[in-house]
Amino acid sequence: METRQFEVAGRRARRKDGIAKVTGREIYSSDVYLPGMMHAVVLRSPHPHAEIVDVDVSEAERMGAVCLTPFDVPDTVYNERTVSIPEKTYRDRTVLPKKVRHVGEAVLAVAHDTEELAMLALSKVKVQYKELPSALDVKDAMVEARGARLYDTVFLGGECIQVKNNIACERSIAVGDVEDGFRQADITVESEFEAQRMYHAQMETKAAVCAPEPDGGITVWTTTQTIHNVRQLLGQIFSLPLHKVNVKRIALGGAFGSSIQMNSITPICVGLALRAKRPVKLVTSREEDMYDHVKYPVRFWLKFGAKKDGRLVAAHMKALVDIGAHNIQAYPLLGCIAGWFASLYKFQNLLFEGRAVYTNKVPACAMQGYGNPQTNFAVESLMDMLAEELGIDPIQLRLMNYVGVGDEFWGQGPTVRSIIKSCGVEEMLSRGAAMIGWDRRVHPSQKSGDVVRGIGVARGFHTSGTGGPKPGEVIDYSSATIKVNEDGSVDLITPVMDQGGGTWEAAAKVVAEVLKVPLDMVGISPSDTRTTGYDVCTHATRGVYCGVGAVHHVAEQVRQKILEFAARILEQNPRDLSLARNEEIGQAVIYPTGLPDRYITLGEVAKTAQIKSWGTIAATDSYRQKNCPPCFVTHFVEVEVEKRTGRVRIVRAALLGDCGTPINPDMVKGQLIGGLCRGLAFALLEETAYDSNTGRLVCGGYLTDYKLPTACEMPAIDDIMVGFANTYEPSGPLGAKGIGEAALNSAASAIVNAIYNATGIRFKKLPVTPERVLEALREGVAR
Amino acid sequence: MTETSITLTLNGKKKTLRVRPNELLLNVLRDRLFLTGAKYGCGIGECGACTVLIDGRPALACLTLAVAIDGKEVVTVEGLARGDELDPLQEAFLDHGAVQCGFCTPGMIMTARSLLDENPSPSEEEVREYIRGNICRCTGYTSIVSAILSCAQEKEGA
Amino acid sequence: MNAQNQTNTRLLLPEFEYLRPETKAEALHFLDQHRDKNVHILAGGTDLIVKMKTGALSPRYLVNVKDIKELSGVRQINGALHIGAVTTLAALLRLPAIRSGYSALYEALRSMAAPAVRNMATVGGNLCNGSPAADTAPALMVLGTVCTLSSVAGERRLKLCDFFLGPGRTALLPGEMLTELLVDGVRPDSGSSFLKIGRVSADIAKVNIAVYLERDGDRVADCRVAVGSVAPTPLLLDSVVSFLKGSTMSRQVLSEAGRMVEDAIAPITDARSTAEYRKAISRILAEEAMQAAWVRSGGEVPR
């Protein structure tokens, strides 16, 4: 396998935005203050389903408030997520819908000089609702006779389509002949699995600030993973030419997928600012945020067929997704679930049948893994069940069947596929087994006592981006500008958002690596939609592979220009020059190959180019990755179960990641451990439960009753072992793939498999709370 | 409601302000003094993002009435560095990769500062217990705990 | 959520007058003066401000007692602890006397919230909030705590176990304020313990339990058992006490007492846990807490 030594990439360094973040000086959307700024608040529906018959904002307006109601927003029907091609994008919403479809949906908004005054004005608003029958349970929702009908019609691309039985969309995907596959099988296993509604709980609640500009345009600072898609949507909704819509790139206090789509409050804030002709700031409260987005909950039915020797021959999956009140991205999600399923093992024959259903609950959207952790939970649980039936070691069964080098990988559903070129699956399974002590693992029947331990394994992956040799249903490319300043320092201008994972840092390191400049001579420039080319979104674990891939592509062009200008000065052919890093003088240097003493510095080259009016050494370009290489992960987890209280604790974990070259090793490690923490939350703790009468969240939107893992729930420092697979992705920047979402994808599966190994009870419904454990231990089986 | 004049020491400097009784310290710091290091995360004392030091001990600015800090000393994350010299904890957070999105970082650092002031050589378990009111959704805490422990003094005799 | 009661935890919306008495007498005077006008005491604020933000309370007057020196701090008189009601949880936790002599209270304090909250929150506030899940309540109840309730008319004393009337309701009359807690001195051959299970480490209890035991050789000479979060108020379980008193300690006795705790309670299912789970773990916690208290009293680990 190809490996390379790098001077900057792969080495630890302080992240460039670190100083601002540790001193409290980093500016997030909610930290933006503008002269004359108004503050906005949103009135939210108390009903799960109701028509808005009338609104009366006259008293609020008399108090000096500026109001925005469903009756005075543009009627553009849009989808807030625009990373798929338009003809595969369902559209069902407006800025402020005239019919509310979940408790907490925005009804209208009010801006005033202060947030207190805005709240006071809001309390004077009168809304007349006509309540409608609601569907809170996904199975009830499919029976239209029960009365709830969320939509009559929605748009798919340009076409208006009927919605029947609240089914938002369906997808059926087949490979080979699944019936024939099951006929060949010596053994079949099948089961249902259920993954819950879980809240992203990113630390920063959704926020937007909009300044109307004198030319009729707008400048927007908002929590988003994609400045360009927000810009295009705002332009479309408010009929503004794009050169008058500027969305600023700004630090983001976490997202985990909840800002792949334009946040619901962003156009509301813009609408208010345009109406008020003053800057407006809108920051949601935590309780509003919890009513705004949630992870896709999925119910699975899954069946495998295998030969006696463990070779898989058939698999059939049915997935039912409760998408809540809006179809943000259910169609691509179903495709992706099929892909996450199809790409884990060589099933040979498979059938996927997916259905997404509207309910009167918080709209679901991507959350780290985009259906992958849910799918992985079902597949990796059933793999363990199959291994036990066959009497084969779970690791062995995985090694026999995994999808690896030379196989096709579905990076974003059935239309985005590429051939795998780098794969650390075998290495990670064997190293991880040694790290956790797999040979100590014994069958649950051999355990006794009130406190039992168990070891579980699960493997997973995520895509790196959504590119493929053939363009599919998902848009994927990025852009970058790099320029060399007159002292040899470098400005990097990228549209890519960094939600905290260190994408910008990786970009700076790649520039430093290619241009041989010291890392501290690379500056990450503030940027916005006006000064950058398009980037689709920091989603699909594409930041490093695709976003930084574009940076790498442009850096190579800049490198050529450096050599051309240096060649003029040194009176040499550019081919005969070497570019190298000189840490002593803190510069990149250029010299005739073989004569390092005859160097000139990059600063001298750039300054000469300026004085002689040759021009700036710079390049701008766009770049599309034509692969979607999987970043593989493997989780080994040891749990301890207190049988008397049902409590489960993770005592040890071995986390292995295959991200190709780890450009930021610290950050890769941080992603893997962070993934374990959110995997713990998904497996054991978190769920947004609903009151079936009122349609409200049982926790009310307050963190008091939506508990997140604290430092005490995680294993000790020495009990978390992290390893990177020794791989090199030939299509990636400096051999890198992604890691972000992969870091989570098999975490919960490994935890649940470990609980089985401890207790002999197979949990098929998440989260595995102490209440459920105790009940199952008493009854001998999990419900 | 009656406005009241309060005087406090904020990051080492005396400050006099007029506040309404229902103004929260967090909003005074952010909206009026533009010290935006302390963050709103939950508003009800569950996440720790708004942690500041009042009279040297950690407190939640989202649950503190500004009027009630009259005469007290408040330190925010902006007041932690001495001139250009970062607090050792700030350095350690940078060196241990303890910062991802950074939204919890100011509150986390203020809590950690208070821990080390109270107990200069905490064990790992003591660190974890002390920061359990500060939620970080990104890191899984390991890098944060490591950063804090790296600032701890060796226990005598250890 | 509607226009009238939608919350916004970014702000404190209720409007009120703020009063900051310098002395206890002045505080009592304010309470008396505004007794019919929705007056509330502000101490740590960690419960009160949350209730005001989430719409549960809208006081017209807030009397901030946090900085009144005579209401704060702990004095040891003739062995007994006199705990000022506005002593913070953190201050109590730092007190060596509590760590060494009052294990149940120490463990309750340690289990509560996080350091920032403990620095703000006061022991009186934790009790006066009237939560059935208040962690200091069962601990102080089994330690035989007596409350001093003060008003302009004078003082009265009340056992803490008689203080709680229902969720958010206490025995405090209009114009009255909890000013001091009196906890007996540590007796020889006694021990106490507190245990709790929450969802995460810093959480409100699904169930909490406190036990106090006095030992006479291998027999239980006296004891008290209190459980929280399983009823409208923290409960002192007399049935368990009458069973344990005089018993010779053994595994069987512990197990029987645990079963009695489970039988004595009728908890509800709520956002934090289920009734079934609460019953099941109350028994486990009771057994463990009783054993810990017994061992602390000098007894041997029962077999």
Short mmCIF file of C-alpha atoms in Angstrom, two decimals, chain C residues 6-239:
data_model
loop_
_atom_site.label_atom_id
_atom_site.label_comp_id
_atom_site.label_asym_id
_atom_site.label_seq_id
_atom_site.Cartn_x
_atom_site.Cartn_y
_atom_site.Cartn_z
CA GLN C 6 -44.49 30.87 25.26
CA THR C 7 -41.20 30.74 27.11
CA ASN C 8 -37.85 32.17 26.13
CA THR C 9 -35.09 30.96 28.42
CA ARG C 10 -32.72 33.50 26.90
CA LEU C 11 -34.49 36.12 28.99
CA LEU C 12 -36.03 36.64 32.38
CA LEU C 13 -39.39 38.04 31.40
CA PRO C 14 -41.34 38.55 34.63
CA GLU C 15 -41.12 42.07 35.96
CA PHE C 16 -40.64 42.47 39.68
CA GLU C 17 -39.29 44.77 42.33
CA TYR C 18 -35.95 43.74 43.78
CA LEU C 19 -35.30 44.12 47.47
CA ARG C 20 -31.95 43.58 49.08
CA PRO C 21 -32.18 43.60 52.87
CA GLU C 22 -28.97 43.85 54.85
CA THR C 23 -30.17 41.86 57.86
CA LYS C 24 -32.48 39.03 58.72
CA ALA C 25 -34.81 41.43 60.50
CA GLU C 26 -35.01 43.63 57.45
CA ALA C 27 -35.67 40.61 55.27
CA LEU C 28 -38.50 39.48 57.52
CA HIS C 29 -39.88 42.97 57.48
CA PHE C 30 -39.99 42.95 53.66
CA LEU C 31 -41.64 39.56 53.65
CA ASP C 32 -44.25 40.82 56.05
CA GLN C 33 -44.79 44.06 54.23
CA HIS C 34 -45.47 42.31 50.90
CA ARG C 35 -46.93 39.09 52.28
CA ASP C 36 -50.08 39.34 50.16
CA LYS C 37 -48.29 40.55 47.05
CA ASN C 38 -46.61 37.47 45.63
CA VAL C 39 -43.28 37.95 47.31
CA HIS C 40 -40.56 35.33 46.88
CA ILE C 41 -37.19 34.84 48.45
CA LEU C 42 -34.21 34.79 46.13
CA ALA C 43 -31.24 32.87 47.44
CA GLY C 44 -29.15 30.88 44.94
CA GLY C 45 -31.70 31.33 42.20
CA THR C 46 -30.93 28.01 40.55
CA ASP C 47 -34.51 26.83 41.02
CA LEU C 48 -36.33 30.15 41.33
CA ILE C 49 -34.95 31.77 38.20
CA VAL C 50 -35.57 28.58 36.22
CA LYS C 51 -39.17 28.56 37.40
CA MET C 52 -39.52 32.21 36.44
CA LYS C 53 -38.06 31.51 33.00
CA THR C 54 -40.28 28.51 32.35
CA GLY C 55 -43.40 30.33 33.43
CA ALA C 56 -44.06 28.49 36.68
CA LEU C 57 -43.62 31.60 38.83
CA SER C 58 -44.13 35.32 38.36
CA PRO C 59 -43.27 37.08 41.60
CA ARG C 60 -43.97 40.78 42.13
CA TYR C 61 -41.25 41.13 44.74
CA LEU C 62 -37.99 39.29 45.08
CA VAL C 63 -36.17 39.54 48.37
CA ASN C 64 -32.52 38.68 47.86
CA VAL C 65 -31.23 37.12 51.06
CA LYS C 66 -28.09 35.60 49.60
CA ASP C 67 -25.71 38.14 51.08
CA ILE C 68 -27.17 38.33 54.58
CA LYS C 69 -24.28 37.17 56.71
CA GLU C 70 -26.29 36.00 59.73
CA LEU C 71 -28.26 33.56 57.54
CA SER C 72 -25.18 31.95 56.16
CA GLY C 73 -22.55 29.64 57.56
CA VAL C 74 -22.46 26.76 59.98
CA ARG C 75 -21.88 26.91 63.72
CA GLN C 76 -21.24 23.93 65.94
CA ILE C 77 -22.84 24.42 69.35
CA ASN C 78 -22.66 21.62 71.91
CA GLY C 79 -21.92 19.23 69.09
CA ALA C 80 -25.03 20.14 67.10
CA LEU C 81 -24.84 21.81 63.70
CA HIS C 82 -26.63 25.09 63.21
CA ILE C 83 -26.78 25.55 59.46
CA GLY C 84 -27.77 28.96 58.16
CA ALA C 85 -30.45 28.50 55.50
CA VAL C 86 -28.55 30.42 52.83
CA THR C 87 -25.36 28.46 53.25
CA THR C 88 -24.42 27.27 49.80
CA LEU C 89 -24.21 23.60 48.96
CA ALA C 90 -20.57 24.12 48.04
CA ALA C 91 -19.78 25.67 51.43
CA LEU C 92 -21.39 22.73 53.23
CA LEU C 93 -19.50 20.32 51.07
CA ARG C 94 -16.22 21.94 52.04
CA LEU C 95 -16.92 21.61 55.74
CA PRO C 96 -14.82 18.85 57.36
CA ALA C 97 -17.44 18.25 60.06
CA ILE C 98 -20.01 17.26 57.46
CA ARG C 99 -17.66 15.03 55.57
CA SER C 100 -16.58 13.20 58.70
CA GLY C 101 -19.79 13.05 60.70
CA TYR C 102 -22.78 13.38 58.41
CA SER C 103 -22.16 10.99 55.55
CA ALA C 104 -25.73 11.07 54.27
CA LEU C 105 -25.65 14.84 53.88
CA TYR C 106 -22.17 14.80 52.41
CA GLU C 107 -23.13 12.17 49.85
CA ALA C 108 -26.33 14.00 48.98
CA LEU C 109 -24.41 17.23 48.40
CA ARG C 110 -21.81 15.51 46.28
CA SER C 111 -24.45 13.91 44.14
CA MET C 112 -26.09 17.23 43.37
CA ALA C 113 -25.73 19.15 40.14
CA ALA C 114 -22.32 20.58 39.27
CA PRO C 115 -19.88 22.90 41.08
CA ALA C 116 -21.27 26.10 39.56
CA VAL C 117 -24.78 25.23 40.67
CA ARG C 118 -23.55 24.15 44.09
CA ASN C 119 -21.78 27.48 44.49
CA MET C 120 -25.00 29.31 43.83
CA ALA C 121 -27.63 27.04 45.33
CA THR C 122 -28.36 27.11 49.06
CA VAL C 123 -29.48 24.34 51.34
CA GLY C 124 -32.55 26.33 52.39
CA GLY C 125 -33.42 26.91 48.77
CA ASN C 126 -33.17 23.22 47.99
CA LEU C 127 -35.70 22.52 50.76
CA CYS C 128 -38.03 25.48 50.19
CA ASN C 129 -38.28 24.68 46.49
CA GLY C 130 -40.40 21.77 47.73
CA SER C 131 -39.30 19.30 45.10
CA PRO C 132 -40.07 15.67 45.92
CA ALA C 133 -36.64 14.91 44.43
CA ALA C 134 -34.63 17.41 46.51
CA ASP C 135 -31.48 15.54 47.43
CA THR C 136 -30.74 17.27 50.73
CA ALA C 137 -34.25 16.49 51.97
CA PRO C 138 -34.01 12.75 52.70
CA ALA C 139 -30.49 13.19 54.04
CA LEU C 140 -31.48 15.96 56.45
CA MET C 141 -34.71 14.16 57.35
CA VAL C 142 -32.94 11.01 58.53
CA LEU C 143 -30.44 13.14 60.42
CA GLY C 144 -33.39 14.42 62.46
CA THR C 145 -33.16 17.97 61.25
CA VAL C 146 -35.31 20.64 62.83
CA CYS C 147 -36.08 23.80 60.87
CA THR C 148 -36.35 27.27 62.24
CA LEU C 149 -39.07 29.24 60.50
CA SER C 150 -38.92 32.95 61.19
CA SER C 151 -41.28 35.82 60.69
CA VAL C 152 -41.73 39.28 62.19
CA ALA C 153 -43.88 37.58 64.81
CA GLY C 154 -41.02 35.39 65.95
CA GLU C 155 -39.71 31.95 65.37
CA ARG C 156 -41.14 28.47 65.35
CA ARG C 157 -39.49 25.13 65.07
CA LEU C 158 -40.64 22.28 62.89
CA LYS C 159 -39.26 18.87 62.16
CA LEU C 160 -38.07 18.74 58.58
CA CYS C 161 -40.19 15.67 57.99
CA ASP C 162 -43.25 17.84 58.62
CA PHE C 163 -42.03 20.62 56.34
CA PHE C 164 -43.04 19.16 52.98
CA LEU C 165 -46.71 19.28 52.02
CA GLY C 166 -46.69 18.51 48.30
CA PRO C 167 -44.84 19.29 45.10
CA GLY C 168 -43.68 22.89 45.48
CA ARG C 169 -45.61 23.24 48.74
CA THR C 170 -44.09 23.57 52.20
CA ALA C 171 -45.22 24.45 55.70
CA LEU C 172 -43.98 28.02 55.32
CA LEU C 173 -46.75 30.53 56.03
CA PRO C 174 -47.00 33.90 54.30
CA GLY C 175 -44.36 36.18 55.74
CA GLU C 176 -42.29 33.26 56.98
CA MET C 177 -38.84 32.23 55.96
CA LEU C 178 -36.64 29.23 56.66
CA THR C 179 -33.68 30.64 58.53
CA GLU C 180 -31.81 27.78 60.14
CA LEU C 181 -31.47 24.04 60.20
CA LEU C 182 -30.53 22.29 63.40
CA VAL C 183 -28.88 18.92 63.07
CA ASP C 184 -28.07 16.86 66.15
CA GLY C 185 -24.54 16.08 67.10
CA VAL C 186 -23.05 12.83 65.96
CA ARG C 187 -23.82 10.02 68.37
CA PRO C 188 -21.44 7.19 69.03
CA ASP C 189 -22.07 4.01 67.08
CA SER C 190 -24.17 5.77 64.48
CA GLY C 191 -23.81 6.00 60.74
CA SER C 192 -25.66 7.37 57.76
CA SER C 193 -25.70 7.05 54.04
CA PHE C 194 -27.30 8.54 50.93
CA LEU C 195 -27.68 6.94 47.52
CA LYS C 196 -29.31 8.05 44.34
CA ILE C 197 -29.78 7.04 40.76
CA GLY C 198 -30.16 9.63 38.03
CA ARG C 199 -29.95 9.45 34.25
CA VAL C 200 -26.46 10.93 34.16
CA SER C 201 -24.03 11.88 36.89
CA ALA C 202 -25.36 15.40 37.47
CA ASP C 203 -29.09 14.87 37.50
CA ILE C 204 -32.30 15.05 39.44
CA ALA C 205 -32.91 11.69 41.09
CA LYS C 206 -35.04 8.93 39.67
CA VAL C 207 -34.97 7.75 43.26
CA ASN C 208 -32.89 8.91 46.19
CA ILE C 209 -32.69 7.39 49.62
CA ALA C 210 -31.07 8.20 52.93
CA VAL C 211 -30.57 6.00 55.95
CA TYR C 212 -29.48 6.77 59.51
CA LEU C 213 -28.68 3.99 61.93
CA GLU C 214 -27.64 3.68 65.56
CA ARG C 215 -26.05 0.43 66.51
CA ASP C 216 -26.08 -1.51 69.75
CA GLY C 217 -23.73 -4.43 69.28
CA ASP C 218 -25.13 -6.42 66.40
CA ARG C 219 -28.58 -4.87 66.72
CA VAL C 220 -30.13 -1.81 65.22
CA ALA C 221 -30.86 0.46 68.15
CA ASP C 222 -32.55 3.19 66.17
CA CYS C 223 -32.89 4.17 62.57
CA ARG C 224 -34.56 6.43 60.04
CA VAL C 225 -35.11 5.81 56.33
CA ALA C 226 -36.26 8.46 53.86
CA VAL C 227 -36.94 8.15 50.14
CA GLY C 228 -37.32 10.87 47.55
CA SER C 229 -38.76 11.20 44.08
CA VAL C 230 -41.32 8.46 44.68
CA ALA C 231 -44.21 10.47 46.12
CA PRO C 232 -45.50 14.07 46.20
CA THR C 233 -43.01 14.75 49.01
CA PRO C 234 -39.85 13.11 50.33
CA LEU C 235 -41.07 10.28 52.56
CA LEU C 236 -39.92 9.08 55.94
CA LEU C 237 -40.71 5.37 55.99
CA ASP C 238 -41.94 4.47 59.48
CA SER C 239 -42.87 0.89 58.63
#
